[in-house]
mmCIF file of C-alpha atoms and ligand atoms in Angstrom:
data_model
loop_
_atom_site.group_PDB
_atom_site.id
_atom_site.type_symbol
_atom_site.label_atom_id
_atom_site.label_comp_id
_atom_site.label_asym_id
_atom_site.label_seq_id
_atom_site.Cartn_x
_atom_site.Cartn_y
_atom_site.Cartn_z
ATOM 1 C CA MET A 728 111.983 115.996 106.076
ATOM 2 C CA GLY A 729 115.404 117.055 104.800
ATOM 3 C CA PRO A 730 116.375 120.739 104.488
ATOM 4 C CA LEU A 731 116.017 120.678 100.682
ATOM 5 C CA MET A 732 112.412 119.425 100.893
ATOM 6 C CA ALA A 733 111.543 121.875 103.690
ATOM 7 C CA THR A 734 112.837 124.769 101.589
ATOM 8 C CA THR A 735 110.777 123.629 98.609
ATOM 9 C CA PHE A 736 107.652 123.474 100.761
ATOM 10 C CA GLU A 737 108.355 126.899 102.214
ATOM 11 C CA GLN A 738 108.652 128.311 98.700
ATOM 12 C CA GLU A 739 105.499 126.582 97.461
ATOM 13 C CA THR A 740 103.384 127.576 100.450
ATOM 14 C CA SER A 741 104.574 131.198 100.482
ATOM 15 C CA PHE A 742 104.465 132.146 96.795
ATOM 16 C CA ALA A 743 101.456 134.374 97.462
ATOM 17 C CA GLY A 744 102.895 136.053 100.564
ATOM 18 C CA ALA A 745 104.359 135.015 103.923
ATOM 19 C CA PRO A 746 104.912 131.257 104.517
ATOM 20 C CA ASP A 747 101.737 129.659 105.849
ATOM 21 C CA PRO A 748 102.941 127.567 108.819
ATOM 22 C CA GLU A 749 99.832 125.367 108.822
ATOM 23 C CA ALA A 750 100.149 124.551 105.131
ATOM 24 C CA LEU A 751 103.852 123.897 105.650
ATOM 25 C CA ALA A 752 103.186 121.518 108.559
ATOM 26 C CA ALA A 753 100.409 119.764 106.624
ATOM 27 C CA GLY A 754 102.661 119.370 103.581
ATOM 28 C CA GLN A 755 105.462 117.964 105.717
ATOM 29 C CA ARG A 756 103.081 115.512 107.381
ATOM 30 C CA LEU A 757 101.641 114.249 104.080
ATOM 31 C CA LEU A 758 105.009 113.982 102.398
ATOM 32 C CA GLY A 759 106.299 112.078 105.426
ATOM 33 C CA ASP A 760 103.380 109.636 105.157
ATOM 34 C CA LEU A 761 103.921 109.213 101.423
ATOM 35 C CA SER A 762 107.569 108.463 102.072
ATOM 36 C CA ALA A 763 106.598 105.980 104.824
ATOM 37 C CA ALA A 764 104.181 104.219 102.443
ATOM 38 C CA VAL A 765 106.987 103.622 99.930
ATOM 39 C CA THR A 766 109.330 102.538 102.731
ATOM 40 C CA CYS A 767 106.732 99.938 103.765
ATOM 41 C CA ILE A 768 106.672 98.542 100.217
ATOM 42 C CA LEU A 769 110.467 98.242 100.442
ATOM 43 C CA CYS A 770 109.961 96.339 103.691
ATOM 44 C CA ALA A 771 107.573 94.009 101.818
ATOM 45 C CA LEU A 772 110.406 93.401 99.320
ATOM 46 C CA GLY A 773 112.816 92.815 102.206
ATOM 47 C CA ASP A 774 110.387 90.360 103.753
ATOM 48 C CA ARG A 775 109.701 88.453 100.509
ATOM 49 C CA LEU A 776 113.409 88.216 99.599
ATOM 50 C CA GLN A 777 114.550 87.548 103.195
ATOM 51 C CA LEU A 778 116.862 90.554 103.069
ATOM 52 C CA PHE A 779 116.229 91.404 106.731
ATOM 53 C CA GLU A 780 117.157 87.887 107.874
ATOM 54 C CA ALA A 781 120.343 88.171 105.790
ATOM 55 C CA LEU A 782 121.166 91.563 107.358
ATOM 56 C CA ALA A 783 120.477 90.237 110.847
ATOM 57 C CA LEU A 784 123.495 87.961 110.366
ATOM 58 C CA GLY A 785 125.659 91.096 110.606
ATOM 59 C CA PRO A 786 126.421 94.409 108.836
ATOM 60 C CA ALA A 787 126.819 93.970 105.086
ATOM 61 C CA THR A 788 127.895 95.810 101.969
ATOM 62 C CA SER A 789 125.515 95.527 99.040
ATOM 63 C CA ALA A 790 127.737 92.803 97.552
ATOM 64 C CA GLU A 791 127.721 90.869 100.818
ATOM 65 C CA LEU A 792 123.957 91.206 101.150
ATOM 66 C CA ALA A 793 123.477 90.134 97.521
ATOM 67 C CA GLU A 794 125.644 87.082 98.162
ATOM 68 C CA ARG A 795 123.887 86.168 101.427
ATOM 69 C CA ALA A 796 120.344 86.614 100.084
ATOM 70 C CA GLN A 797 121.067 85.466 96.512
ATOM 71 C CA VAL A 798 119.780 88.673 94.908
ATOM 72 C CA ASP A 799 121.139 91.096 92.322
ATOM 73 C CA GLU A 800 123.802 93.437 93.795
ATOM 74 C CA ARG A 801 122.549 96.590 92.053
ATOM 75 C CA TYR A 802 119.041 96.154 93.448
ATOM 76 C CA ALA A 803 120.431 95.314 96.890
ATOM 77 C CA ARG A 804 122.499 98.540 96.815
ATOM 78 C CA GLU A 805 119.523 100.757 95.996
ATOM 79 C CA TRP A 806 117.323 99.033 98.585
ATOM 80 C CA LEU A 807 119.971 99.470 101.288
ATOM 81 C CA ARG A 808 120.381 103.159 100.447
ATOM 82 C CA ALA A 809 116.620 103.730 100.490
ATOM 83 C CA LEU A 810 116.161 102.106 103.904
ATOM 84 C CA ALA A 811 119.200 103.934 105.302
ATOM 85 C CA ALA A 812 117.662 107.197 104.037
ATOM 86 C CA ALA A 813 114.493 106.247 105.948
ATOM 87 C CA SER A 814 116.635 105.609 109.088
ATOM 88 C CA TYR A 815 115.616 101.961 109.179
ATOM 89 C CA LEU A 816 119.238 100.912 108.603
ATOM 90 C CA GLU A 817 122.517 102.294 109.912
ATOM 91 C CA HIS A 818 125.136 103.095 107.272
ATOM 92 C CA ASP A 819 128.839 103.135 108.021
ATOM 93 C CA ALA A 820 130.216 105.218 105.134
ATOM 94 C CA SER A 821 133.857 104.208 105.785
ATOM 95 C CA SER A 822 133.260 100.439 105.427
ATOM 96 C CA GLY A 823 130.265 100.794 103.070
ATOM 97 C CA ARG A 824 128.340 98.417 105.357
ATOM 98 C CA PHE A 825 124.679 98.665 106.349
ATOM 99 C CA ALA A 826 123.354 97.318 109.651
ATOM 100 C CA LEU A 827 119.912 96.398 110.966
ATOM 101 C CA PRO A 828 119.641 98.029 114.424
ATOM 102 C CA PRO A 829 119.096 95.402 117.174
ATOM 103 C CA ALA A 830 115.699 96.898 118.112
ATOM 104 C CA LEU A 831 114.384 96.121 114.605
ATOM 105 C CA VAL A 832 115.602 92.505 114.499
ATOM 106 C CA PRO A 833 112.587 90.911 116.292
ATOM 107 C CA LEU A 834 110.185 93.065 114.265
ATOM 108 C CA LEU A 835 111.660 92.427 110.830
ATOM 109 C CA ALA A 836 113.979 89.443 110.895
ATOM 110 C CA VAL A 837 112.529 86.826 113.278
ATOM 111 C CA PRO A 838 109.405 85.258 111.788
ATOM 112 C CA GLY A 839 106.753 83.453 113.832
ATOM 113 C CA GLN A 840 106.605 85.509 117.009
ATOM 114 C CA PRO A 841 103.942 88.024 118.085
ATOM 115 C CA MET A 842 106.087 91.139 117.507
ATOM 116 C CA SER A 843 106.968 90.211 113.922
ATOM 117 C CA LEU A 844 105.583 92.631 111.326
ATOM 118 C CA GLY A 845 106.573 90.414 108.372
ATOM 119 C CA GLY A 846 103.011 89.186 107.815
ATOM 120 C CA GLY A 847 101.780 92.789 107.755
ATOM 121 C CA TYR A 848 104.336 93.726 105.096
ATOM 122 C CA GLN A 849 103.527 90.616 103.083
ATOM 123 C CA GLN A 850 99.869 91.652 102.958
ATOM 124 C CA LEU A 851 100.537 95.131 101.563
ATOM 125 C CA PRO A 852 100.932 94.441 97.818
ATOM 126 C CA GLY A 853 97.952 92.061 97.984
ATOM 127 C CA LEU A 854 95.800 94.672 99.754
ATOM 128 C CA VAL A 855 96.139 97.058 96.807
ATOM 129 C CA GLY A 856 96.226 94.307 94.138
ATOM 130 C CA PRO A 857 92.495 94.594 93.255
ATOM 131 C CA PHE A 858 92.642 98.433 93.487
ATOM 132 C CA ASP A 859 90.589 98.948 90.296
ATOM 133 C CA ALA A 860 87.927 96.505 91.480
ATOM 134 C CA VAL A 861 87.668 98.437 94.776
ATOM 135 C CA VAL A 862 87.325 101.707 92.824
ATOM 136 C CA ARG A 863 84.491 100.097 90.841
ATOM 137 C CA ALA A 864 82.823 98.896 94.072
ATOM 138 C CA PHE A 865 82.993 102.455 95.475
ATOM 139 C CA ARG A 866 81.184 103.732 92.375
ATOM 140 C CA GLU A 867 78.683 100.938 91.852
ATOM 141 C CA GLY A 868 78.383 99.242 95.267
ATOM 142 C CA GLY A 869 78.830 95.489 95.703
ATOM 143 C CA GLY A 870 82.016 93.750 96.749
ATOM 144 C CA VAL A 871 85.275 92.140 95.637
ATOM 145 C CA SER A 872 85.851 88.391 95.881
ATOM 146 C CA GLY A 873 88.508 87.204 98.344
ATOM 147 C CA GLU A 874 90.196 85.304 95.523
ATOM 148 C CA ALA A 875 91.055 88.614 93.770
ATOM 149 C CA TYR A 876 93.591 89.455 96.484
ATOM 150 C CA GLY A 877 96.001 86.640 95.719
ATOM 151 C CA GLU A 878 97.982 84.153 97.729
ATOM 152 C CA HIS A 879 100.346 86.588 99.482
ATOM 153 C CA LEU A 880 97.558 88.509 101.185
ATOM 154 C CA TRP A 881 96.159 85.302 102.670
ATOM 155 C CA GLU A 882 99.599 84.037 103.636
ATOM 156 C CA GLY A 883 100.457 87.395 105.245
ATOM 157 C CA MET A 884 97.259 87.262 107.298
ATOM 158 C CA GLU A 885 98.041 83.707 108.315
ATOM 159 C CA ARG A 886 101.511 84.758 109.465
ATOM 160 C CA THR A 887 100.147 87.720 111.443
ATOM 161 C CA SER A 888 97.543 85.752 113.343
ATOM 162 C CA ALA A 889 99.814 82.672 113.698
ATOM 163 C CA GLY A 890 102.118 84.812 115.845
ATOM 164 C CA TRP A 891 99.200 85.264 118.272
ATOM 165 C CA PHE A 892 97.931 81.682 118.026
ATOM 166 C CA ASP A 893 101.311 80.021 118.573
ATOM 167 C CA THR A 894 102.201 81.980 121.693
ATOM 168 C CA LEU A 895 99.313 84.009 123.159
ATOM 169 C CA LEU A 896 96.475 81.479 122.697
ATOM 170 C CA PRO A 897 98.004 78.533 124.596
ATOM 171 C CA GLY A 898 99.749 81.014 126.939
ATOM 172 C CA PRO A 899 98.111 84.111 128.462
ATOM 173 C CA TRP A 900 94.741 83.786 126.688
ATOM 174 C CA LEU A 901 93.954 80.341 128.111
ATOM 175 C CA ALA A 902 95.612 81.229 131.422
ATOM 176 C CA ALA A 903 92.614 83.562 131.858
ATOM 177 C CA LEU A 904 90.327 80.479 131.688
ATOM 178 C CA PRO A 905 91.852 77.886 134.072
ATOM 179 C CA GLU A 906 88.807 75.545 134.096
ATOM 180 C CA LEU A 907 88.684 75.428 130.310
ATOM 181 C CA ARG A 908 92.423 74.797 130.188
ATOM 182 C CA ALA A 909 92.036 71.868 132.616
ATOM 183 C CA LYS A 910 89.211 70.440 130.472
ATOM 184 C CA LEU A 911 91.404 70.653 127.351
ATOM 185 C CA GLU A 912 94.216 68.922 129.222
ATOM 186 C CA ARG A 913 91.900 66.051 130.209
ATOM 187 C CA GLY A 914 90.572 65.778 126.625
ATOM 188 C CA ALA A 915 87.776 67.837 125.038
ATOM 189 C CA GLY A 916 86.017 68.314 121.704
ATOM 190 C CA VAL A 917 86.925 71.621 120.017
ATOM 191 C CA ALA A 918 85.549 73.319 116.888
ATOM 192 C CA ASP A 919 87.182 76.399 115.335
ATOM 193 C CA VAL A 920 84.696 78.135 113.042
ATOM 194 C CA GLY A 921 86.094 80.212 110.166
ATOM 195 C CA CYS A 922 89.381 78.428 110.848
ATOM 196 C CA GLY A 923 91.111 79.717 107.703
ATOM 197 C CA ARG A 924 94.441 77.945 107.366
ATOM 198 C CA GLY A 925 94.026 76.188 110.688
ATOM 199 C CA ARG A 926 96.803 77.820 112.706
ATOM 200 C CA ALA A 927 94.763 78.320 115.896
ATOM 201 C CA LEU A 928 93.610 74.691 115.941
ATOM 202 C CA ILE A 929 97.099 73.412 115.208
ATOM 203 C CA SER A 930 98.488 75.439 118.095
ATOM 204 C CA LEU A 931 95.773 74.031 120.417
ATOM 205 C CA ALA A 932 96.338 70.490 119.124
ATOM 206 C CA ARG A 933 100.024 70.778 119.980
ATOM 207 C CA ALA A 934 99.285 72.079 123.474
ATOM 208 C CA PHE A 935 96.463 69.618 124.282
ATOM 209 C CA PRO A 936 97.225 66.215 122.728
ATOM 210 C CA ARG A 937 94.272 64.489 124.477
ATOM 211 C CA SER A 938 91.679 66.752 122.815
ATOM 212 C CA ARG A 939 90.052 66.401 119.373
ATOM 213 C CA PHE A 940 89.732 69.286 116.929
ATOM 214 C CA VAL A 941 87.537 70.178 113.934
ATOM 215 C CA GLY A 942 88.064 73.267 111.774
ATOM 216 C CA TYR A 943 85.155 74.619 109.733
ATOM 217 C CA ASP A 944 85.480 77.102 106.905
ATOM 218 C CA ALA A 945 83.382 77.944 103.868
ATOM 219 C CA PHE A 946 86.485 78.699 101.733
ATOM 220 C CA GLY A 947 87.904 75.465 100.243
ATOM 221 C CA PRO A 948 91.434 76.674 99.323
ATOM 222 C CA ALA A 949 92.047 77.803 102.936
ATOM 223 C CA LEU A 950 91.205 74.294 104.139
ATOM 224 C CA GLU A 951 93.612 72.689 101.667
ATOM 225 C CA ALA A 952 96.363 74.846 103.183
ATOM 226 C CA ALA A 953 95.064 74.000 106.690
ATOM 227 C CA ARG A 954 95.343 70.250 106.006
ATOM 228 C CA ARG A 955 98.903 70.715 104.732
ATOM 229 C CA ASN A 956 99.765 72.805 107.823
ATOM 230 C CA ALA A 957 98.362 70.106 110.140
ATOM 231 C CA GLU A 958 100.405 67.403 108.363
ATOM 232 C CA LEU A 959 103.566 69.489 108.623
ATOM 233 C CA ALA A 960 102.930 70.161 112.328
ATOM 234 C CA GLY A 961 102.437 66.424 112.960
ATOM 235 C CA VAL A 962 98.917 66.840 114.414
ATOM 236 C CA ALA A 963 96.833 65.551 111.475
ATOM 237 C CA ASP A 964 95.775 62.532 113.580
ATOM 238 C CA ARG A 965 93.735 64.722 115.941
ATOM 239 C CA VAL A 966 92.698 67.645 113.703
ATOM 240 C CA ARG A 967 90.249 67.434 110.820
ATOM 241 C CA PHE A 968 88.849 70.150 108.582
ATOM 242 C CA GLU A 969 85.399 70.407 107.062
ATOM 243 C CA GLN A 970 84.241 72.773 104.329
ATOM 244 C CA ARG A 971 80.908 74.159 105.442
ATOM 245 C CA ASP A 972 78.941 77.384 105.641
ATOM 246 C CA VAL A 973 78.240 77.207 109.363
ATOM 247 C CA SER A 974 75.078 79.296 109.150
ATOM 248 C CA SER A 975 73.469 75.939 108.286
ATOM 249 C CA GLY A 976 74.859 74.369 111.488
ATOM 250 C CA LEU A 977 77.915 72.392 112.636
ATOM 251 C CA SER A 978 78.261 68.637 112.263
ATOM 252 C CA GLY A 979 78.844 67.757 115.932
ATOM 253 C CA ARG A 980 78.684 68.939 119.560
ATOM 254 C CA TYR A 981 81.650 70.452 121.328
ATOM 255 C CA ASP A 982 83.023 71.481 124.726
ATOM 256 C CA LEU A 983 84.697 74.486 123.131
ATOM 257 C CA VAL A 984 83.748 76.456 120.024
ATOM 258 C CA THR A 985 85.960 79.320 118.851
ATOM 259 C CA THR A 986 85.832 82.095 116.268
ATOM 260 C CA PHE A 987 88.981 84.141 115.755
ATOM 261 C CA ASP A 988 88.351 87.382 113.816
ATOM 262 C CA VAL A 989 85.424 85.834 111.992
ATOM 263 C CA LEU A 990 82.180 87.280 113.306
ATOM 264 C CA HIS A 991 82.589 90.723 111.683
ATOM 265 C CA ASP A 992 82.951 88.947 108.301
ATOM 266 C CA VAL A 993 80.043 86.499 108.277
ATOM 267 C CA ALA A 994 76.952 87.066 106.148
ATOM 268 C CA GLU A 995 74.382 86.217 108.839
ATOM 269 C CA PRO A 996 75.963 86.812 112.252
ATOM 270 C CA VAL A 997 72.929 85.974 114.402
ATOM 271 C CA ARG A 998 72.253 82.775 112.442
ATOM 272 C CA VAL A 999 75.907 81.758 112.779
ATOM 273 C CA LEU A 1000 75.834 82.506 116.532
ATOM 274 C CA GLU A 1001 72.662 80.419 116.902
ATOM 275 C CA ALA A 1002 74.436 77.550 115.111
ATOM 276 C CA LEU A 1003 77.419 77.858 117.469
ATOM 277 C CA ARG A 1004 75.156 77.836 120.546
ATOM 278 C CA ALA A 1005 73.309 74.745 119.256
ATOM 279 C CA ALA A 1006 76.667 72.969 118.770
ATOM 280 C CA LEU A 1007 77.842 73.583 122.353
ATOM 281 C CA GLU A 1008 77.520 71.087 125.203
ATOM 282 C CA PRO A 1009 75.375 72.581 128.034
ATOM 283 C CA ASP A 1010 78.517 73.410 130.062
ATOM 284 C CA GLY A 1011 80.520 74.345 126.960
ATOM 285 C CA THR A 1012 82.334 77.577 126.179
ATOM 286 C CA TYR A 1013 82.372 79.788 123.124
ATOM 287 C CA LEU A 1014 85.637 81.733 122.873
ATOM 288 C CA LEU A 1015 85.162 84.772 120.649
ATOM 289 C CA LEU A 1016 88.071 86.904 119.412
ATOM 290 C CA GLU A 1017 87.252 90.206 117.733
ATOM 291 C CA MET A 1018 89.229 93.271 116.764
ATOM 292 C CA ARG A 1019 89.587 95.837 119.568
ATOM 293 C CA SER A 1020 87.268 98.691 118.741
ATOM 294 C CA ALA A 1021 85.664 101.574 120.619
ATOM 295 C CA ASP A 1022 81.881 101.843 120.715
ATOM 296 C CA THR A 1023 81.807 104.955 118.546
ATOM 297 C CA PRO A 1024 83.900 105.351 115.374
ATOM 298 C CA ALA A 1025 84.982 108.842 116.511
ATOM 299 C CA GLU A 1026 86.922 107.193 119.371
ATOM 300 C CA ASN A 1027 88.778 104.881 116.984
ATOM 301 C CA VAL A 1028 91.673 107.197 116.145
ATOM 302 C CA GLY A 1029 95.446 106.991 115.899
ATOM 303 C CA PRO A 1030 97.853 104.926 113.812
ATOM 304 C CA LEU A 1031 96.455 101.483 114.706
ATOM 305 C CA ALA A 1032 92.846 102.503 114.049
ATOM 306 C CA ALA A 1033 93.938 104.065 110.732
ATOM 307 C CA LEU A 1034 95.684 100.815 109.777
ATOM 308 C CA LEU A 1035 92.613 98.748 110.643
ATOM 309 C CA TYR A 1036 90.093 101.088 108.995
ATOM 310 C CA GLY A 1037 92.354 101.166 105.923
ATOM 311 C CA THR A 1038 92.447 97.367 105.835
ATOM 312 C CA SER A 1039 88.690 97.449 106.167
ATOM 313 C CA VAL A 1040 88.229 99.764 103.170
ATOM 314 C CA LEU A 1041 90.628 97.801 100.982
ATOM 315 C CA PHE A 1042 89.781 94.255 102.034
ATOM 316 C CA CYS A 1043 87.365 93.408 104.883
ATOM 317 C CA LEU A 1044 84.472 95.499 103.655
ATOM 318 C CA PRO A 1045 84.677 94.583 99.924
ATOM 319 C CA THR A 1046 85.098 90.855 100.643
ATOM 320 C CA SER A 1047 82.273 90.708 103.164
ATOM 321 C CA LEU A 1048 79.947 92.726 100.906
ATOM 322 C CA ALA A 1049 80.803 90.291 98.082
ATOM 323 C CA GLU A 1050 79.371 87.505 100.299
ATOM 324 C CA GLY A 1051 76.175 89.465 100.978
ATOM 325 C CA ALA A 1052 77.242 90.178 104.592
ATOM 326 C CA PRO A 1053 76.056 93.271 106.519
ATOM 327 C CA GLY A 1054 79.540 94.762 106.043
ATOM 328 C CA TYR A 1055 80.422 95.645 109.643
ATOM 329 C CA GLY A 1056 84.017 96.378 108.633
ATOM 330 C CA THR A 1057 87.173 95.466 110.571
ATOM 331 C CA LEU A 1058 86.238 97.690 113.543
ATOM 332 C CA GLY A 1059 82.495 97.161 113.308
ATOM 333 C CA LEU A 1060 82.018 94.839 116.295
ATOM 334 C CA PRO A 1061 82.781 96.727 119.506
ATOM 335 C CA GLU A 1062 81.793 95.164 122.830
ATOM 336 C CA SER A 1063 78.257 96.624 122.800
ATOM 337 C CA LYS A 1064 77.540 95.111 119.359
ATOM 338 C CA VAL A 1065 79.050 91.734 120.351
ATOM 339 C CA ARG A 1066 76.754 91.664 123.406
ATOM 340 C CA GLU A 1067 73.731 92.637 121.294
ATOM 341 C CA LEU A 1068 74.373 89.850 118.738
ATOM 342 C CA ALA A 1069 75.093 87.201 121.416
ATOM 343 C CA ASP A 1070 71.913 88.186 123.206
ATOM 344 C CA ALA A 1071 69.879 87.985 119.974
ATOM 345 C CA ALA A 1072 71.268 84.461 119.414
ATOM 346 C CA GLY A 1073 70.140 83.356 122.891
ATOM 347 C CA PHE A 1074 73.516 83.113 124.688
ATOM 348 C CA ALA A 1075 73.263 83.404 128.488
ATOM 349 C CA SER A 1076 76.358 85.495 129.218
ATOM 350 C CA VAL A 1077 79.298 87.352 127.669
ATOM 351 C CA ARG A 1078 82.443 88.042 129.720
ATOM 352 C CA ARG A 1079 85.257 90.185 128.379
ATOM 353 C CA LEU A 1080 88.526 88.558 129.441
ATOM 354 C CA PRO A 1081 91.296 90.663 131.008
ATOM 355 C CA ILE A 1082 93.674 90.362 128.036
ATOM 356 C CA GLU A 1083 95.888 93.345 127.287
ATOM 357 C CA ASN A 1084 96.381 93.364 123.543
ATOM 358 C CA PRO A 1085 96.279 96.392 121.221
ATOM 359 C CA PHE A 1086 94.628 94.419 118.395
ATOM 360 C CA ASN A 1087 92.138 92.037 119.949
ATOM 361 C CA VAL A 1088 89.472 91.535 122.553
ATOM 362 C CA LEU A 1089 88.655 88.035 123.802
ATOM 363 C CA TYR A 1090 85.225 87.082 125.179
ATOM 364 C CA GLU A 1091 84.048 84.002 127.072
ATOM 365 C CA VAL A 1092 80.471 83.376 125.929
ATOM 366 C CA LYS A 1093 78.246 80.821 127.697
ATOM 367 C CA PRO A 1094 75.202 79.040 126.205
HETATM 368 C C1 SAM B 1728 89.320 86.864 108.663
HETATM 369 S S1 SAM B 1728 89.277 85.162 108.326
HETATM 370 C C2 SAM B 1728 89.911 84.529 109.843
HETATM 371 C C3 SAM B 1728 90.608 83.195 109.650
HETATM 372 C C4 SAM B 1728 91.241 82.600 110.926
HETATM 373 N N1 SAM B 1728 90.273 82.404 111.976
HETATM 374 C C5 SAM B 1728 92.392 83.459 111.392
HETATM 375 O O1 SAM B 1728 92.269 84.162 112.388
HETATM 376 O O2 SAM B 1728 93.448 83.420 110.742
HETATM 377 C C6 SAM B 1728 87.555 84.762 108.412
HETATM 378 C C7 SAM B 1728 87.260 83.348 107.940
HETATM 379 O O3 SAM B 1728 85.879 83.057 108.185
HETATM 380 C C8 SAM B 1728 85.398 82.263 107.102
HETATM 381 N N2 SAM B 1728 83.930 82.369 107.071
HETATM 382 C C9 SAM B 1728 83.184 83.503 106.897
HETATM 383 N N3 SAM B 1728 81.865 83.198 106.919
HETATM 384 C C10 SAM B 1728 81.770 81.866 107.117
HETATM 385 C C11 SAM B 1728 80.682 80.970 107.256
HETATM 386 N N4 SAM B 1728 79.404 81.379 107.180
HETATM 387 N N5 SAM B 1728 80.936 79.657 107.441
HETATM 388 C C12 SAM B 1728 82.216 79.213 107.531
HETATM 389 N N6 SAM B 1728 83.290 80.024 107.401
HETATM 390 C C13 SAM B 1728 83.078 81.334 107.214
HETATM 391 C C14 SAM B 1728 86.094 82.853 105.892
HETATM 392 O O4 SAM B 1728 86.110 81.936 104.794
HETATM 393 C C15 SAM B 1728 87.497 83.148 106.450
HETATM 394 O O5 SAM B 1728 88.382 82.065 106.256
#
């Protein structure tokens, strides 16, 4: 907080006597968070308009940035000043140029890798798009349909998880399961349930050309995007997508069944798990990815937990309640709950894989 703001807070918190240091600290914290929230929206603008990629080419004046990114110079100038004020950009007053510090380049200006935050920024305006509908759901109960959130939310989610699927899934995640990896190399049948836009399957299809892949999802528009993605990736010959509510079963048997961030969303988790078990070959594997969560909500604290609980309030909870789901929420399936559900569905074993990842936990589940 700048000296001007600090002075204002001191005055406001001390009008009835001596400055109250706790009120001052609380005010500074909240104002800092409010400022950060607006800065994040500016990052969403930077992401949408590819301003960070343009800045990564080298320091730029507002005119140079406007030229590189094909945007209006006056808007570019104000955006640059705002992000320099937030210390995201360096400003050289003598040349009038703004620079993206090297440490921020992989986070903001290089799409498609696990550290990129672009998908997170892209989701932000969509997350608050149906704000009034969420307010209504708070008052009256019920949910908000996934379609109310708009294309950018879904695309932002796809980008976020694609960073994991393109690198971590065929890399360290499957390295933890050498026998499964060998089976996929020889040629196996794979079903991804709740496949969304198909990025996990496409990544697997690239890595294991001898295997065959089916993606199931109940949401038709996601599958249209998935089919387009598979065509673009050149793997449409070995990946197909099927619209289906899997609580009524899958249409084949598989060596590997996967769910990536799906189980906490489904309406009937035990029924879905039973359907997955029935679709597995006797020596098959169910690979289950869920959000990393502590067993008790009181242990889920800190910036990441706040981000995930916030996403839950604004999106995961309303959309799953709209489908009649139990409404676990984004952090509602810690290991103990996963084990309880798998057990209720008749699975023989659940093994938590030694994957170090702040967002996810990966389980090997056997029928
Ligand atoms: C959070 S998204 C995850 C998408 C994708 N796996 C990813 O990580 O990007 C959950 C997906 O599960 C799908 N889904 C939820 N319940 C389902 C069900 N009963 N049958 C099929 N798909 C379901 C939703 O339509 C949604 O696309």
